[in-house]
mmCIF file of C-alpha atoms in Angstrom:
data_model
loop_
_atom_site.group_PDB
_atom_site.id
_atom_site.type_symbol
_atom_site.label_atom_id
_atom_site.label_comp_id
_atom_site.label_asym_id
_atom_site.label_seq_id
_atom_site.Cartn_x
_atom_site.Cartn_y
_atom_site.Cartn_z
ATOM 1 C CA MET Y 1 103.960 -63.202 49.858
ATOM 2 C CA THR Y 2 103.145 -66.815 50.516
ATOM 3 C CA GLN Y 3 100.551 -68.879 48.928
ATOM 4 C CA ARG Y 4 98.294 -68.123 52.223
ATOM 5 C CA GLN Y 5 98.521 -64.305 52.120
ATOM 6 C CA VAL Y 6 97.110 -64.204 48.908
ATOM 7 C CA GLN Y 7 94.236 -66.172 49.548
ATOM 8 C CA VAL Y 8 93.825 -63.691 52.620
ATOM 9 C CA LEU Y 9 94.184 -60.489 50.689
ATOM 10 C CA ILE Y 10 91.721 -62.095 48.002
ATOM 11 C CA GLY Y 11 89.249 -63.338 50.328
ATOM 12 C CA LEU Y 12 89.244 -59.481 52.225
ATOM 13 C CA SER Y 13 88.975 -58.080 48.308
ATOM 14 C CA ALA Y 14 85.532 -59.891 48.116
ATOM 15 C CA ALA Y 15 84.065 -58.918 51.266
ATOM 16 C CA VAL Y 16 85.007 -55.200 50.517
ATOM 17 C CA ALA Y 17 83.649 -55.380 47.055
ATOM 18 C CA VAL Y 18 80.576 -57.250 48.625
ATOM 19 C CA LEU Y 19 80.145 -54.369 51.223
ATOM 20 C CA LEU Y 20 80.246 -51.552 48.478
ATOM 21 C CA VAL Y 21 77.656 -53.402 46.750
ATOM 22 C CA VAL Y 22 75.660 -53.911 49.729
ATOM 23 C CA LEU Y 23 76.302 -49.896 50.513
ATOM 24 C CA ILE Y 24 75.147 -49.234 46.707
ATOM 25 C CA VAL Y 25 72.020 -51.323 47.131
ATOM 26 C CA VAL Y 26 71.101 -49.125 50.222
ATOM 27 C CA LEU Y 27 71.776 -45.998 48.817
ATOM 28 C CA LEU Y 28 69.910 -46.446 45.634
ATOM 29 C CA THR Y 29 67.174 -47.686 47.955
ATOM 30 C CA GLY Y 30 67.307 -44.906 50.326
ATOM 31 C CA GLY Y 31 66.835 -42.611 47.123
ATOM 32 C CA GLY Y 32 63.629 -44.692 45.436
ATOM 33 C CA ASP Y 33 62.112 -43.901 49.058
ATOM 34 C CA ASP Y 34 62.831 -40.239 48.642
ATOM 35 C CA GLY Y 35 61.837 -40.231 44.775
ATOM 36 C CA VAL Y 36 58.323 -41.912 46.452
ATOM 37 C CA ALA Y 37 58.435 -38.924 48.927
ATOM 38 C CA VAL Y 38 58.836 -36.527 46.065
ATOM 39 C CA THR Y 39 55.520 -37.905 44.774
ATOM 40 C CA THR Y 40 53.468 -37.740 47.643
ATOM 41 C CA PRO Y 41 52.487 -34.421 46.882
ATOM 42 C CA THR Y 42 51.365 -35.091 43.673
ATOM 43 C CA THR Y 43 49.284 -37.661 44.737
ATOM 44 C CA THR Y 44 47.819 -35.607 47.311
ATOM 45 C CA SER Y 45 47.356 -33.114 44.882
ATOM 46 C CA ALA Y 46 44.890 -34.950 42.867
ATOM 47 C CA PRO Y 47 42.273 -35.018 45.959
ATOM 48 C CA ALA Y 48 42.568 -31.601 46.271
ATOM 49 C CA SER Y 49 41.701 -30.809 42.618
ATOM 50 C CA THR Y 50 38.694 -33.365 43.952
ATOM 51 C CA SER Y 51 37.446 -31.768 46.274
ATOM 52 C CA SER Y 52 37.622 -28.176 44.249
ATOM 53 C CA SER Y 53 35.283 -29.489 42.264
ATOM 54 C CA THR Y 54 32.712 -30.167 45.441
ATOM 55 C CA PRO Y 55 32.008 -26.637 46.163
ATOM 56 C CA ASP Y 56 31.153 -26.464 42.812
ATOM 57 C CA SER Y 57 28.381 -28.797 42.991
ATOM 58 C CA THR Y 58 27.506 -27.717 46.086
ATOM 59 C CA THR Y 59 27.173 -24.218 44.922
ATOM 60 C CA ALA Y 60 24.935 -25.488 41.864
ATOM 61 C CA ALA Y 61 22.398 -27.059 44.330
ATOM 62 C CA THR Y 62 22.002 -24.032 46.639
ATOM 63 C CA SER Y 63 21.445 -21.653 43.233
ATOM 64 C CA SER Y 64 18.805 -24.725 41.880
ATOM 65 C CA THR Y 65 17.228 -23.804 45.916
ATOM 66 C CA THR Y 66 17.245 -20.527 45.793
ATOM 67 C CA THR Y 67 15.249 -20.711 42.568
ATOM 68 C CA ALA Y 68 12.717 -22.590 43.487
ATOM 69 C CA GLY Y 69 12.293 -20.889 46.457
ATOM 70 C CA THR Y 70 11.778 -17.497 44.343
ATOM 71 C CA THR Y 71 9.452 -18.624 42.251
ATOM 72 C CA THR Y 72 7.095 -20.363 45.289
ATOM 73 C CA SER Y 73 7.295 -16.611 46.920
ATOM 74 C CA SER Y 74 6.405 -14.631 43.432
ATOM 75 C CA THR Y 75 3.785 -17.022 42.583
ATOM 76 C CA ALA Y 76 1.857 -16.334 46.188
ATOM 77 C CA THR Y 77 2.350 -12.615 45.299
ATOM 78 C CA THR Y 78 0.613 -13.067 42.022
ATOM 79 C CA SER Y 79 -2.701 -14.638 43.421
ATOM 80 C CA THR Y 80 -2.487 -11.924 46.157
ATOM 81 C CA THR Y 81 -2.974 -9.408 43.670
ATOM 82 C CA THR Y 82 -5.445 -10.765 41.815
ATOM 83 C CA THR Y 83 -7.925 -11.160 44.606
ATOM 84 C CA THR Y 84 -7.475 -7.548 45.608
ATOM 85 C CA THR Y 85 -8.325 -6.319 42.038
ATOM 86 C CA SER Y 86 -11.296 -8.689 41.662
ATOM 87 C CA ALA Y 87 -12.713 -7.738 45.001
ATOM 88 C CA ALA Y 88 -15.698 -5.376 44.616
ATOM 89 C CA VAL Y 89 -15.700 -1.628 46.270
ATOM 90 C CA ALA Y 90 -18.873 -1.553 48.113
ATOM 91 C CA CYS Y 91 -20.988 2.555 48.267
ATOM 92 C CA PRO Y 92 -20.906 3.001 52.173
ATOM 93 C CA GLY Y 93 -24.254 3.080 54.514
ATOM 94 C CA PRO Y 94 -27.665 3.317 52.981
ATOM 95 C CA GLY Y 95 -26.919 6.351 50.658
ATOM 96 C CA ALA Y 96 -30.371 7.753 50.098
ATOM 97 C CA GLY Y 97 -32.114 5.880 52.145
ATOM 98 C CA ALA Y 98 -35.198 4.352 51.412
ATOM 99 C CA LEU Y 99 -37.995 5.536 49.101
ATOM 100 C CA PRO Y 100 -40.227 8.783 51.070
ATOM 101 C CA VAL Y 101 -43.023 8.088 52.213
ATOM 102 C CA GLY Y 102 -45.884 8.539 49.610
ATOM 103 C CA SER Y 103 -43.887 7.836 46.645
ATOM 104 C CA THR Y 104 -45.232 6.394 43.734
ATOM 105 C CA ILE Y 105 -43.254 4.317 41.649
ATOM 106 C CA ALA Y 106 -43.939 4.505 37.584
ATOM 107 C CA VAL Y 107 -41.278 2.431 36.053
ATOM 108 C CA ASP Y 108 -38.869 0.056 37.172
ATOM 109 C CA VAL Y 109 -35.986 -2.396 35.755
ATOM 110 C CA TRP Y 110 -33.488 -4.860 36.816
ATOM 111 C CA GLY Y 111 -29.807 -5.050 35.927
ATOM 112 C CA ASP Y 112 -26.466 -4.847 36.686
ATOM 113 C CA PHE Y 113 -25.746 -1.026 37.436
ATOM 114 C CA ASP Y 114 -22.725 -1.296 39.332
ATOM 115 C CA GLY Y 115 -20.870 -4.129 37.440
ATOM 116 C CA ASP Y 116 -20.459 -6.668 40.324
ATOM 117 C CA GLY Y 117 -22.400 -9.472 38.842
ATOM 118 C CA ALA Y 118 -25.699 -9.085 41.018
ATOM 119 C CA ASP Y 119 -28.918 -7.737 40.021
ATOM 120 C CA ASP Y 120 -29.609 -4.090 41.035
ATOM 121 C CA ARG Y 121 -32.934 -1.879 40.441
ATOM 122 C CA PHE Y 122 -33.247 1.161 38.748
ATOM 123 C CA LEU Y 123 -36.779 3.043 39.065
ATOM 124 C CA VAL Y 124 -38.665 6.035 38.344
ATOM 125 C CA TYR Y 125 -40.698 7.455 41.018
ATOM 126 C CA ASN Y 126 -43.123 10.319 42.014
ATOM 127 C CA ASP Y 127 -42.802 11.510 45.687
ATOM 128 C CA SER Y 128 -45.740 12.872 47.837
ATOM 129 C CA GLY Y 129 -45.077 16.345 46.007
ATOM 130 C CA GLY Y 130 -45.532 15.208 42.836
ATOM 131 C CA THR Y 131 -41.905 15.418 41.310
ATOM 132 C CA TYR Y 132 -40.137 12.286 39.379
ATOM 133 C CA TRP Y 133 -37.202 10.962 40.292
ATOM 134 C CA ALA Y 134 -34.854 8.588 39.037
ATOM 135 C CA ARG Y 135 -33.335 5.989 41.265
ATOM 136 C CA VAL Y 136 -30.925 3.489 41.736
ATOM 137 C CA GLU Y 137 -30.602 0.606 44.269
ATOM 138 C CA LEU Y 138 -27.496 -1.617 44.744
ATOM 139 C CA SER Y 139 -28.210 -5.479 45.322
ATOM 140 C CA TYR Y 140 -26.519 -4.462 49.082
ATOM 141 C CA GLY Y 141 -28.657 -1.705 50.321
ATOM 142 C CA PHE Y 142 -26.934 1.222 49.443
ATOM 143 C CA ALA Y 143 -29.476 3.573 46.747
ATOM 144 C CA ALA Y 144 -29.010 6.828 44.663
ATOM 145 C CA VAL Y 145 -30.994 9.785 43.301
ATOM 146 C CA ALA Y 146 -30.376 11.640 40.081
ATOM 147 C CA PRO Y 147 -30.550 14.818 40.942
ATOM 148 C CA ASP Y 148 -32.009 15.886 37.361
ATOM 149 C CA PRO Y 149 -33.214 15.842 34.622
ATOM 150 C CA GLN Y 150 -36.199 14.071 35.232
ATOM 151 C CA PRO Y 151 -37.992 11.575 33.454
ATOM 152 C CA GLY Y 152 -41.107 13.787 33.639
ATOM 153 C CA PRO Y 153 -44.344 12.420 34.336
ATOM 154 C CA GLY Y 154 -44.966 11.287 31.145
ATOM 155 C CA VAL Y 155 -42.606 7.985 31.924
ATOM 156 C CA ILE Y 156 -43.805 4.995 30.428
ATOM 157 C CA ASN Y 157 -40.869 2.367 30.171
ATOM 158 C CA ALA Y 158 -37.392 1.566 31.368
ATOM 159 C CA LYS Y 159 -34.791 -0.749 30.416
ATOM 160 C CA ALA Y 160 -30.838 -1.894 31.680
ATOM 161 C CA VAL Y 161 -28.872 -2.008 28.636
ATOM 162 C CA ASP Y 162 -25.079 -3.124 27.908
ATOM 163 C CA LEU Y 163 -22.811 -0.847 25.751
ATOM 164 C CA GLY Y 164 -20.202 -2.244 26.907
ATOM 165 C CA GLY Y 165 -17.749 -1.507 30.129
ATOM 166 C CA GLY Y 166 -18.597 -3.860 32.900
ATOM 167 C CA ALA Y 167 -21.772 -2.456 34.075
ATOM 168 C CA GLU Y 168 -25.093 -1.696 32.128
ATOM 169 C CA LEU Y 169 -27.223 1.679 31.762
ATOM 170 C CA ALA Y 170 -30.532 2.636 31.924
ATOM 171 C CA VAL Y 171 -32.961 4.000 29.788
ATOM 172 C CA ALA Y 172 -36.061 5.742 30.856
ATOM 173 C CA GLU Y 173 -38.579 6.188 28.242
ATOM 174 C CA SER Y 174 -41.074 9.149 28.295
ATOM 175 C CA LEU Y 175 -43.597 10.877 26.728
ATOM 176 C CA GLY Y 176 -42.134 14.079 24.870
ATOM 177 C CA SER Y 177 -45.598 15.060 23.167
ATOM 178 C CA PRO Y 178 -48.454 13.474 21.919
ATOM 179 C CA SER Y 179 -46.374 11.784 19.124
ATOM 180 C CA SER Y 180 -42.723 11.053 20.091
ATOM 181 C CA ARG Y 181 -40.905 10.084 22.727
ATOM 182 C CA LEU Y 182 -37.551 10.752 24.683
ATOM 183 C CA ALA Y 183 -34.942 8.179 26.156
ATOM 184 C CA THR Y 184 -32.964 9.263 28.975
ATOM 185 C CA PHE Y 185 -29.842 6.785 29.448
ATOM 186 C CA TYR Y 186 -28.752 6.897 32.941
ATOM 187 C CA ALA Y 187 -25.397 5.627 34.460
ATOM 188 C CA LEU Y 188 -23.953 4.772 38.268
ATOM 189 C CA TYR Y 189 -20.920 6.861 38.584
ATOM 190 C CA GLY Y 190 -19.070 5.300 41.366
ATOM 191 C CA CYS Y 191 -21.709 5.793 44.036
ATOM 192 C CA ASP Y 192 -23.753 8.423 41.894
ATOM 193 C CA LEU Y 193 -26.631 8.013 40.071
ATOM 194 C CA ALA Y 194 -26.524 10.835 36.664
ATOM 195 C CA ALA Y 195 -27.976 11.416 33.269
ATOM 196 C CA ALA Y 196 -25.401 10.426 30.809
ATOM 197 C CA THR Y 197 -24.233 13.274 28.516
ATOM 198 C CA ARG Y 198 -23.787 13.353 24.650
ATOM 199 C CA ASP Y 199 -20.458 15.030 23.419
ATOM 200 C CA THR Y 200 -19.292 15.950 27.016
ATOM 201 C CA ALA Y 201 -22.324 18.852 26.765
ATOM 202 C CA ASP Y 202 -26.068 17.800 26.356
ATOM 203 C CA ILE Y 203 -27.941 15.481 28.550
ATOM 204 C CA ALA Y 204 -28.147 12.446 26.581
ATOM 205 C CA GLN Y 205 -31.860 12.491 25.320
ATOM 206 C CA PHE Y 206 -32.770 11.122 22.136
ATOM 207 C CA PRO Y 207 -36.020 11.265 20.492
ATOM 208 C CA LEU Y 208 -38.023 8.593 19.122
ATOM 209 C CA ARG Y 209 -40.513 8.831 16.826
ATOM 210 C CA GLY Y 210 -42.590 6.031 14.473
ATOM 211 C CA SER Y 211 -45.074 7.800 12.350
ATOM 212 C CA GLY Y 212 -45.402 11.371 10.721
ATOM 213 C CA MET Y 213 -43.179 12.887 8.244
ATOM 214 C CA GLU Y 214 -40.440 12.681 10.180
ATOM 215 C CA LEU Y 215 -39.302 9.361 12.316
ATOM 216 C CA ALA Y 216 -36.197 8.452 14.802
ATOM 217 C CA GLY Y 217 -35.066 5.305 16.301
ATOM 218 C CA ILE Y 218 -32.394 4.079 18.713
ATOM 219 C CA THR Y 219 -30.213 0.555 18.208
ATOM 220 C CA CYS Y 220 -28.156 -0.669 20.668
ATOM 221 C CA LEU Y 221 -24.761 -1.775 19.683
ATOM 222 C CA ALA Y 222 -21.660 -3.612 21.764
ATOM 223 C CA ASP Y 223 -20.042 -0.180 22.474
ATOM 224 C CA GLY Y 224 -22.736 2.788 21.522
ATOM 225 C CA ILE Y 225 -25.794 3.627 19.586
ATOM 226 C CA ASP Y 226 -26.667 4.066 16.433
ATOM 227 C CA VAL Y 227 -29.584 6.836 16.139
ATOM 228 C CA THR Y 228 -31.403 6.974 13.117
ATOM 229 C CA GLY Y 229 -33.475 9.438 11.562
ATOM 230 C CA ALA Y 230 -36.135 9.926 8.600
ATOM 231 C CA ARG Y 231 -37.458 12.948 7.276
ATOM 232 C CA ASN Y 232 -40.248 13.646 4.366
ATOM 233 C CA THR Y 233 -38.764 16.478 2.373
ATOM 234 C CA GLY Y 234 -41.495 16.388 0.006
ATOM 235 C CA GLY Y 235 -43.873 13.907 -2.074
ATOM 236 C CA SER Y 236 -41.799 10.616 -2.459
ATOM 237 C CA GLU Y 237 -38.559 11.733 -1.209
ATOM 238 C CA TRP Y 238 -37.058 11.024 2.434
ATOM 239 C CA GLU Y 239 -34.068 12.177 3.626
ATOM 240 C CA VAL Y 240 -32.474 9.172 6.124
ATOM 241 C CA SER Y 241 -29.792 8.944 9.218
ATOM 242 C CA THR Y 242 -27.262 7.649 10.550
ATOM 243 C CA MET Y 243 -25.150 8.934 13.464
ATOM 244 C CA PHE Y 244 -23.005 6.353 15.819
ATOM 245 C CA TYR Y 245 -22.634 7.725 19.365
ATOM 246 C CA GLN Y 246 -19.721 5.480 21.258
ATOM 247 C CA TRP Y 247 -20.868 5.038 24.990
ATOM 248 C CA VAL Y 248 -17.263 5.852 26.871
ATOM 249 C CA PRO Y 249 -17.944 4.541 30.330
ATOM 250 C CA GLY Y 250 -15.303 6.266 32.201
ATOM 251 C CA ILE Y 251 -16.181 9.446 31.823
ATOM 252 C CA GLY Y 252 -20.351 8.830 30.925
ATOM 253 C CA VAL Y 253 -20.375 10.498 27.592
ATOM 254 C CA PHE Y 254 -21.733 9.178 24.250
ATOM 255 C CA GLN Y 255 -19.266 10.616 21.737
ATOM 256 C CA GLY Y 256 -20.832 11.250 18.253
ATOM 257 C CA SER Y 257 -18.791 10.081 14.808
ATOM 258 C CA MET Y 258 -19.698 11.447 11.301
ATOM 259 C CA GLY Y 259 -22.839 10.589 10.384
ATOM 260 C CA ALA Y 260 -24.116 9.047 7.084
ATOM 261 C CA THR Y 261 -27.416 10.348 4.479
ATOM 262 C CA ALA Y 262 -29.289 8.825 1.937
ATOM 263 C CA ILE Y 263 -32.305 9.407 -0.391
ATOM 264 C CA LEU Y 264 -34.814 6.866 -0.692
ATOM 265 C CA HIS Y 265 -38.409 7.213 -2.016
ATOM 266 C CA SER Y 266 -41.636 5.718 -1.299
ATOM 267 C CA PRO Y 267 -43.804 3.178 -1.515
ATOM 268 C CA ALA Y 268 -40.414 1.428 -3.068
ATOM 269 C CA ASP Y 269 -38.137 2.265 0.503
ATOM 270 C CA ASP Y 270 -40.860 2.412 2.809
ATOM 271 C CA ALA Y 271 -39.251 -0.858 4.954
ATOM 272 C CA ALA Y 272 -36.049 0.846 4.865
ATOM 273 C CA ILE Y 273 -37.764 3.941 6.029
ATOM 274 C CA GLN Y 274 -39.241 2.831 8.734
ATOM 275 C CA SER Y 275 -36.187 0.928 9.913
ATOM 276 C CA HIS Y 276 -35.000 4.484 10.690
ATOM 277 C CA ALA Y 277 -37.765 4.468 13.540
ATOM 278 C CA ASP Y 278 -36.946 1.233 15.441
ATOM 279 C CA TRP Y 279 -36.632 0.933 19.069
ATOM 280 C CA GLY Y 280 -33.677 -1.887 18.625
ATOM 281 C CA CYS Y 281 -32.529 -1.651 22.470
#
């Protein structure tokens, strides 16, 4: 081969080498693009994860809103219930109506006999036929009359006493004999007036005596009464007793408990003996 031909071959070889290098570079560059394309889903996956956390935040906000709404509803319901419970239920109509024509009031007293916070009137009156009746007149005009027993013509006093239960009782004090008096307790049961009972049977009438050889008294307490007595058993010796009667307003009964007795002597214990005749209501 001539020198010219050798130079041409060398030049062709160099050109081929350059072309091969260029081809390899192109191929490598295309493979890099493929690599980027492969990693693209990974990049997309990251926003997907962020998007996934967004509903959680939205859910939390919705839950918080729901809770607030529930609280508001509960508060409104409670307020309504309280208002309904505290509302007083009034007795319908005039009840017994006005006092009969020709009646004479013997005694009367003011108190809250139905527990609604307003003043009511309790009275004992004598009708035109000479019969005595216990009567209550509520603040809004309703009246009720007790059927029996009647305090009797000797009624001399009336009191309002609070023994617990929200409403007061009325006590009519009448003469039982020249030397003793009777205290009769009256209560309003719904819209009816009646004498309270003692141990579910007897009318709650208790004697009051302040002189002689036998004494009796009553002391009103927060939830009932102490019924006291003293009896001379001969000479200077006195037997004194105390029994507690608890007032049960739901059924209108004085329930007696075990009493206590003691022996006192006069004149050393005269003050203690006489205290068993106290009318402390």
